[in-house]
Short mmCIF file of C-alpha atoms in Angstrom, two decimals:
data_model
loop_
_atom_site.label_atom_id
_atom_site.label_comp_id
_atom_site.label_asym_id
_atom_site.label_seq_id
_atom_site.Cartn_x
_atom_site.Cartn_y
_atom_site.Cartn_z
CA MET A 1 -0.06 0.11 -0.11
CA ALA A 2 1.26 3.65 -0.88
CA ARG A 3 2.09 5.92 2.08
CA PRO A 4 -0.22 8.39 2.41
CA LEU A 5 0.25 11.99 1.48
CA GLU A 6 0.45 14.75 4.04
CA SER A 7 -3.21 16.05 3.03
CA GLU A 8 -4.50 12.38 3.28
CA ILE A 9 -3.28 12.40 6.84
CA GLU A 10 -4.82 15.80 7.38
CA LYS A 11 -8.10 14.97 6.07
CA TYR A 12 -8.52 11.74 7.96
CA LEU A 13 -7.15 13.70 11.29
CA THR A 14 -10.00 16.47 10.80
CA ASP A 15 -12.75 14.20 9.98
CA LYS A 16 -12.09 12.12 13.03
CA LEU A 17 -12.41 15.31 15.01
CA LYS A 18 -15.33 16.90 13.46
CA ALA A 19 -17.24 13.86 14.39
CA PHE A 20 -17.16 14.78 17.90
CA GLY A 21 -19.55 17.26 17.03
CA ARG A 22 -18.89 21.14 15.92
CA ARG A 23 -20.30 22.38 19.73
CA ARG A 24 -17.50 19.94 21.28
CA VAL A 25 -14.57 20.34 18.87
CA THR A 26 -13.59 22.87 16.31
CA VAL A 27 -10.80 22.45 13.94
CA TRP A 28 -9.41 25.39 11.98
CA LYS A 29 -6.80 25.38 9.28
CA PHE A 30 -4.17 27.65 11.15
CA THR A 31 -2.50 30.78 9.16
CA VAL A 32 -1.06 33.75 10.22
CA PRO A 33 -0.27 36.31 7.75
CA ALA A 34 3.62 37.07 7.88
CA VAL A 35 4.40 34.42 10.23
CA ARG A 36 5.91 31.49 8.48
CA GLY A 37 6.27 28.00 10.45
CA VAL A 38 3.11 27.88 12.46
CA PRO A 39 1.09 24.36 12.80
CA ASP A 40 -1.16 23.46 10.22
CA ARG A 41 -4.32 23.17 12.74
CA ILE A 42 -5.63 24.64 15.55
CA ILE A 43 -8.16 22.24 17.74
CA LEU A 44 -10.45 24.11 19.89
CA ILE A 45 -11.75 21.84 22.78
CA LYS A 46 -14.85 22.70 24.87
CA PRO A 47 -14.62 23.95 27.42
CA GLY A 48 -12.01 26.44 26.62
CA GLN A 49 -8.68 24.25 25.80
CA LEU A 50 -6.77 24.58 22.55
CA LEU A 51 -4.34 22.39 20.90
CA PHE A 52 -2.24 22.73 17.70
CA ALA A 53 -1.28 20.08 15.01
CA GLU A 54 1.63 19.88 12.58
CA LEU A 55 0.91 17.61 10.08
CA LYS A 56 3.76 15.48 8.22
CA ARG A 57 3.89 13.02 5.47
CA PRO A 58 4.95 9.87 7.06
CA GLY A 59 8.56 10.27 8.47
CA GLY A 60 8.49 13.85 7.78
CA LYS A 61 10.05 16.11 10.23
CA PRO A 62 9.14 19.40 11.01
CA ARG A 63 11.47 22.17 9.49
CA LYS A 64 13.84 24.27 11.76
CA LEU A 65 11.71 27.02 12.00
CA GLN A 66 8.65 24.80 12.65
CA VAL A 67 10.75 23.14 15.37
CA LYS A 68 11.34 26.79 17.17
CA ILE A 69 7.53 27.77 16.71
CA ILE A 70 6.56 24.14 18.35
CA LYS A 71 9.36 24.72 21.27
CA ASP A 72 8.02 28.57 21.58
CA LEU A 73 4.48 27.25 21.83
CA ARG A 74 5.11 24.56 24.19
CA ALA A 75 7.43 26.91 26.54
CA MET A 76 4.01 28.87 26.50
CA GLY A 77 2.10 26.09 28.24
CA PHE A 78 0.23 25.11 24.87
CA GLU A 79 0.21 21.29 23.59
CA VAL A 80 1.53 20.97 20.01
CA TYR A 81 1.35 17.38 18.23
CA VAL A 82 3.32 16.22 15.24
CA VAL A 83 1.07 13.96 13.08
CA ASP A 84 2.81 11.87 10.73
CA SER A 85 0.39 8.99 10.27
CA TYR A 86 -2.97 7.31 10.78
CA GLU A 87 -1.87 5.99 13.90
CA SER A 88 -0.36 9.15 15.32
CA ALA A 89 -3.83 11.04 14.25
CA ASP A 90 -5.62 8.35 16.23
CA GLN A 91 -3.57 9.17 19.20
CA LEU A 92 -4.79 12.58 19.05
CA VAL A 93 -8.18 11.96 18.72
CA GLU A 94 -7.82 9.82 21.60
CA ILE A 95 -6.01 12.60 23.52
CA VAL A 96 -8.97 15.00 22.58
CA ARG A 97 -11.68 12.42 23.65
CA ASP A 98 -10.09 12.07 27.15
CA LYS A 99 -10.12 15.97 27.05
CA LEU A 100 -13.95 15.72 26.52
CA LYS A 101 -14.34 12.80 29.27
CA GLU A 102 -12.25 15.42 31.56
CA ASP A 103 -14.84 18.02 31.09
CA LYS A 104 -17.99 15.77 31.70
CA SER A 105 -16.24 14.64 34.84
CA ASN A 106 -15.82 18.12 36.09
CA GLY A 107 -19.11 19.63 35.35
#
């Protein structure tokens, strides 16, 4: 089987996250004019949680500038995930699922 493209992994992840429902999880393509290297997706999780996802082709690694941005975001306390396979996409979906369960147990 051919290795999936980055765009295929991104669609897979986005579709899985959207299945939680728009009022629970929102996924946006993340672009910042004049700032290169930001993660590809921003994931908003009810209530008021935010994650970033950088998508790569299988085995792909973030570029030097992306590594710096990821490090900076993590230093600010944000969670940033590099997703380069269907398996790592599924792992991120489980992280989001766990965060939604935490919300239910706290509310």
